[in-house]
Amino acid sequence: MSRPSRSVNIDKSRQRRGTNLLDDYFVRNSAFPDTYFRRRFRMKRHLFNKIMIAVCNHDSYFVQKKDAFGVIPEQKIIATLRIFAYGASANQVDEIARMGKSTILESLMRFCSTIKSIYTTEYLRRPIEMDLQRLLKKGEM
């Protein structure tokens, strides 16, 4: 029940949408094969899982709490990645992930800061001589 001065809460069926996302892409015999996952999220499933595990281990915001209702870590990360991959707005992502605009924007901000914290030392640094040699060798192959 919402307060009188606030807009009415809308039942977005978050839990059902989270279950559908898992069934569509993340369970063993998912509805869509890996090629669909790659096309939809612009990355392979194993890379998504690697990022999700790293993000969940670094920031507990992305881990579903016992008393939380419905929003699974995949939903928050999928919403964020769809904003990056397609340049979508929070309102567009809301229709897919069934999360509120404020939750999507908070997920985006926390995801960005978490990725920066995790990967800055490895990927967001000036290349060293060893990196340059490795890339040149890879280019020759």
PDB file of C-alpha atoms in Angstrom:
ATOM      1  CA  MET A   1       0.000   0.000   0.000  1.00  0.00           C
ATOM      2  CA  SER A   2       1.457   3.350  -0.965  1.00  0.00           C
ATOM      3  CA  ARG A   3       1.320   6.559   1.039  1.00  0.00           C
ATOM      4  CA  PRO A   4      -1.326   9.133   0.062  1.00  0.00           C
ATOM      5  CA  SER A   5       1.205  11.570  -1.412  1.00  0.00           C
ATOM      6  CA  ARG A   6       2.928   8.906  -3.537  1.00  0.00           C
ATOM      7  CA  SER A   7       1.842   7.232  -6.717  1.00  0.00           C
ATOM      8  CA  VAL A   8       0.222   3.821  -6.520  1.00  0.00           C
ATOM      9  CA  ASN A   9       2.486   0.783  -6.345  1.00  0.00           C
ATOM     10  CA  ILE A  10       2.164  -1.372  -9.439  1.00  0.00           C
ATOM     11  CA  ASP A  11       2.557  -5.123  -9.225  1.00  0.00           C
ATOM     12  CA  LYS A  12       5.229  -5.806 -11.859  1.00  0.00           C
ATOM     13  CA  SER A  13       5.451  -9.542 -11.181  1.00  0.00           C
ATOM     14  CA  ARG A  14       9.186  -9.271 -10.507  1.00  0.00           C
ATOM     15  CA  GLN A  15       9.457 -12.750  -9.116  1.00  0.00           C
ATOM     16  CA  ARG A  16       7.753 -14.313 -12.137  1.00  0.00           C
ATOM     17  CA  ARG A  17       9.928 -12.290 -14.539  1.00  0.00           C
ATOM     18  CA  GLY A  18      13.046 -13.352 -12.632  1.00  0.00           C
ATOM     19  CA  THR A  19      12.005 -16.982 -12.905  1.00  0.00           C
ATOM     20  CA  ASN A  20      11.299 -16.520 -16.628  1.00  0.00           C
ATOM     21  CA  LEU A  21      14.761 -14.999 -17.167  1.00  0.00           C
ATOM     22  CA  LEU A  22      16.367 -17.952 -15.430  1.00  0.00           C
ATOM     23  CA  ASP A  23      14.301 -20.422 -17.466  1.00  0.00           C
ATOM     24  CA  ASP A  24      15.011 -18.586 -20.721  1.00  0.00           C
ATOM     25  CA  TYR A  25      18.783 -18.263 -20.415  1.00  0.00           C
ATOM     26  CA  PHE A  26      20.421 -19.521 -17.212  1.00  0.00           C
ATOM     27  CA  VAL A  27      19.305 -23.074 -16.413  1.00  0.00           C
ATOM     28  CA  ARG A  28      20.758 -26.253 -17.872  1.00  0.00           C
ATOM     29  CA  ASN A  29      18.032 -26.881 -20.478  1.00  0.00           C
ATOM     30  CA  SER A  30      17.141 -23.232 -21.064  1.00  0.00           C
ATOM     31  CA  ALA A  31      14.484 -22.171 -23.555  1.00  0.00           C
ATOM     32  CA  PHE A  32      17.008 -20.318 -25.728  1.00  0.00           C
ATOM     33  CA  PRO A  33      20.416 -21.640 -26.849  1.00  0.00           C
ATOM     34  CA  ASP A  34      23.739 -19.862 -26.323  1.00  0.00           C
ATOM     35  CA  THR A  35      23.504 -18.166 -29.730  1.00  0.00           C
ATOM     36  CA  TYR A  36      20.378 -16.319 -28.581  1.00  0.00           C
ATOM     37  CA  PHE A  37      22.088 -15.311 -25.360  1.00  0.00           C
ATOM     38  CA  ARG A  38      25.043 -13.929 -27.330  1.00  0.00           C
ATOM     39  CA  ARG A  39      22.747 -11.992 -29.643  1.00  0.00           C
ATOM     40  CA  ARG A  40      20.569 -10.637 -26.847  1.00  0.00           C
ATOM     41  CA  PHE A  41      23.294  -9.636 -24.377  1.00  0.00           C
ATOM     42  CA  ARG A  42      26.219  -9.114 -26.765  1.00  0.00           C
ATOM     43  CA  MET A  43      28.484 -11.436 -24.813  1.00  0.00           C
ATOM     44  CA  LYS A  44      28.853 -15.137 -24.220  1.00  0.00           C
ATOM     45  CA  ARG A  45      27.072 -16.695 -21.266  1.00  0.00           C
ATOM     46  CA  HIS A  46      30.289 -17.744 -19.513  1.00  0.00           C
ATOM     47  CA  LEU A  47      31.543 -14.130 -19.617  1.00  0.00           C
ATOM     48  CA  PHE A  48      28.247 -12.909 -18.168  1.00  0.00           C
ATOM     49  CA  ASN A  49      28.496 -15.504 -15.385  1.00  0.00           C
ATOM     50  CA  LYS A  50      32.111 -14.517 -14.669  1.00  0.00           C
ATOM     51  CA  ILE A  51      31.151 -10.842 -14.397  1.00  0.00           C
ATOM     52  CA  MET A  52      28.085 -11.631 -12.292  1.00  0.00           C
ATOM     53  CA  ILE A  53      30.064 -13.738  -9.820  1.00  0.00           C
ATOM     54  CA  ALA A  54      32.771 -11.070  -9.518  1.00  0.00           C
ATOM     55  CA  VAL A  55      30.194  -8.308  -9.014  1.00  0.00           C
ATOM     56  CA  CYS A  56      28.174 -10.312  -6.455  1.00  0.00           C
ATOM     57  CA  ASN A  57      31.343 -11.190  -4.521  1.00  0.00           C
ATOM     58  CA  HIS A  58      32.430  -7.548  -4.451  1.00  0.00           C
ATOM     59  CA  ASP A  59      29.129  -5.789  -3.700  1.00  0.00           C
ATOM     60  CA  SER A  60      26.392  -7.404  -1.610  1.00  0.00           C
ATOM     61  CA  TYR A  61      23.793  -5.111  -3.230  1.00  0.00           C
ATOM     62  CA  PHE A  62      23.629  -7.552  -6.151  1.00  0.00           C
ATOM     63  CA  VAL A  63      23.087 -10.615  -3.948  1.00  0.00           C
ATOM     64  CA  GLN A  64      19.466 -11.523  -3.276  1.00  0.00           C
ATOM     65  CA  LYS A  65      18.776 -11.250   0.444  1.00  0.00           C
ATOM     66  CA  LYS A  66      16.546 -13.684   2.319  1.00  0.00           C
ATOM     67  CA  ASP A  67      13.919 -11.058   3.011  1.00  0.00           C
ATOM     68  CA  ALA A  68      14.050  -9.530  -0.471  1.00  0.00           C
ATOM     69  CA  PHE A  69      11.149 -10.184  -2.767  1.00  0.00           C
ATOM     70  CA  GLY A  70      11.717 -11.108  -6.334  1.00  0.00           C
ATOM     71  CA  VAL A  71      14.752  -9.285  -7.721  1.00  0.00           C
ATOM     72  CA  ILE A  72      17.497 -11.793  -8.482  1.00  0.00           C
ATOM     73  CA  PRO A  73      21.103 -10.717  -9.206  1.00  0.00           C
ATOM     74  CA  GLU A  74      20.690 -11.607 -12.880  1.00  0.00           C
ATOM     75  CA  GLN A  75      17.834  -9.116 -13.222  1.00  0.00           C
ATOM     76  CA  LYS A  76      19.888  -6.214 -11.884  1.00  0.00           C
ATOM     77  CA  ILE A  77      22.915  -7.043 -14.010  1.00  0.00           C
ATOM     78  CA  ILE A  78      20.825  -7.729 -17.130  1.00  0.00           C
ATOM     79  CA  ALA A  79      19.111  -4.352 -16.722  1.00  0.00           C
ATOM     80  CA  THR A  80      22.486  -2.637 -16.465  1.00  0.00           C
ATOM     81  CA  LEU A  81      24.009  -4.478 -19.405  1.00  0.00           C
ATOM     82  CA  ARG A  82      21.004  -3.720 -21.616  1.00  0.00           C
ATOM     83  CA  ILE A  83      21.494  -0.025 -20.933  1.00  0.00           C
ATOM     84  CA  PHE A  84      25.127  -0.378 -22.027  1.00  0.00           C
ATOM     85  CA  ALA A  85      24.547  -2.692 -24.977  1.00  0.00           C
ATOM     86  CA  TYR A  86      21.600  -0.903 -26.549  1.00  0.00           C
ATOM     87  CA  GLY A  87      21.736   2.608 -25.123  1.00  0.00           C
ATOM     88  CA  ALA A  88      18.334   1.937 -23.592  1.00  0.00           C
ATOM     89  CA  SER A  89      16.708   4.167 -21.015  1.00  0.00           C
ATOM     90  CA  ALA A  90      15.688   2.946 -17.577  1.00  0.00           C
ATOM     91  CA  ASN A  91      12.041   3.016 -18.664  1.00  0.00           C
ATOM     92  CA  GLN A  92      12.762   0.715 -21.616  1.00  0.00           C
ATOM     93  CA  VAL A  93      14.671  -1.708 -19.404  1.00  0.00           C
ATOM     94  CA  ASP A  94      11.854  -1.626 -16.847  1.00  0.00           C
ATOM     95  CA  GLU A  95       9.578  -3.373 -19.347  1.00  0.00           C
ATOM     96  CA  ILE A  96      12.075  -6.236 -19.706  1.00  0.00           C
ATOM     97  CA  ALA A  97      13.481  -6.620 -16.196  1.00  0.00           C
ATOM     98  CA  ARG A  98      10.291  -5.588 -14.328  1.00  0.00           C
ATOM     99  CA  MET A  99      12.205  -3.370 -11.948  1.00  0.00           C
ATOM    100  CA  GLY A 100      11.483   0.223 -11.004  1.00  0.00           C
ATOM    101  CA  LYS A 101      13.385   3.079 -12.604  1.00  0.00           C
ATOM    102  CA  SER A 102      15.082   4.005  -9.320  1.00  0.00           C
ATOM    103  CA  THR A 103      16.271   0.409  -8.792  1.00  0.00           C
ATOM    104  CA  ILE A 104      17.592   0.226 -12.350  1.00  0.00           C
ATOM    105  CA  LEU A 105      19.484   3.512 -11.994  1.00  0.00           C
ATOM    106  CA  GLU A 106      20.912   2.494  -8.623  1.00  0.00           C
ATOM    107  CA  SER A 107      21.969  -0.851 -10.123  1.00  0.00           C
ATOM    108  CA  LEU A 108      23.665   1.002 -12.974  1.00  0.00           C
ATOM    109  CA  MET A 109      25.616   3.284 -10.641  1.00  0.00           C
ATOM    110  CA  ARG A 110      26.671   0.472  -8.320  1.00  0.00           C
ATOM    111  CA  PHE A 111      27.563  -1.821 -11.223  1.00  0.00           C
ATOM    112  CA  CYS A 112      29.805   0.849 -12.760  1.00  0.00           C
ATOM    113  CA  SER A 113      31.617   1.559  -9.500  1.00  0.00           C
ATOM    114  CA  THR A 114      31.983  -2.165  -8.787  1.00  0.00           C
ATOM    115  CA  ILE A 115      33.400  -2.917 -12.236  1.00  0.00           C
ATOM    116  CA  LYS A 116      35.800  -0.005 -11.848  1.00  0.00           C
ATOM    117  CA  SER A 117      36.933  -1.304  -8.449  1.00  0.00           C
ATOM    118  CA  ILE A 118      37.377  -4.875  -9.640  1.00  0.00           C
ATOM    119  CA  TYR A 119      38.995  -4.397 -13.035  1.00  0.00           C
ATOM    120  CA  THR A 120      40.862  -1.073 -12.897  1.00  0.00           C
ATOM    121  CA  THR A 121      44.219  -2.539 -11.941  1.00  0.00           C
ATOM    122  CA  GLU A 122      44.095  -5.218 -14.622  1.00  0.00           C
ATOM    123  CA  TYR A 123      42.408  -3.532 -17.578  1.00  0.00           C
ATOM    124  CA  LEU A 124      42.210   0.217 -17.036  1.00  0.00           C
ATOM    125  CA  ARG A 125      45.889   1.000 -16.735  1.00  0.00           C
ATOM    126  CA  ARG A 126      48.554   2.168 -19.090  1.00  0.00           C
ATOM    127  CA  PRO A 127      49.973  -0.714 -21.130  1.00  0.00           C
ATOM    128  CA  ILE A 128      53.415  -1.943 -20.163  1.00  0.00           C
ATOM    129  CA  GLU A 129      56.069  -3.362 -22.489  1.00  0.00           C
ATOM    130  CA  MET A 130      54.950  -6.932 -21.826  1.00  0.00           C
ATOM    131  CA  ASP A 131      51.374  -6.053 -22.860  1.00  0.00           C
ATOM    132  CA  LEU A 132      52.611  -4.445 -26.050  1.00  0.00           C
ATOM    133  CA  GLN A 133      54.702  -7.496 -26.966  1.00  0.00           C
ATOM    134  CA  ARG A 134      51.811  -9.844 -26.280  1.00  0.00           C
ATOM    135  CA  LEU A 135      49.445  -7.801 -28.444  1.00  0.00           C
ATOM    136  CA  LEU A 136      51.965  -7.548 -31.282  1.00  0.00           C
ATOM    137  CA  LYS A 137      52.543 -11.317 -31.174  1.00  0.00           C
ATOM    138  CA  LYS A 138      48.793 -11.917 -31.179  1.00  0.00           C
ATOM    139  CA  GLY A 139      48.427  -9.565 -34.147  1.00  0.00           C
ATOM    140  CA  GLU A 140      51.072 -11.426 -36.124  1.00  0.00           C
ATOM    141  CA  MET A 141      49.310 -14.738 -35.572  1.00  0.00           C
TER     142      MET A 141
END
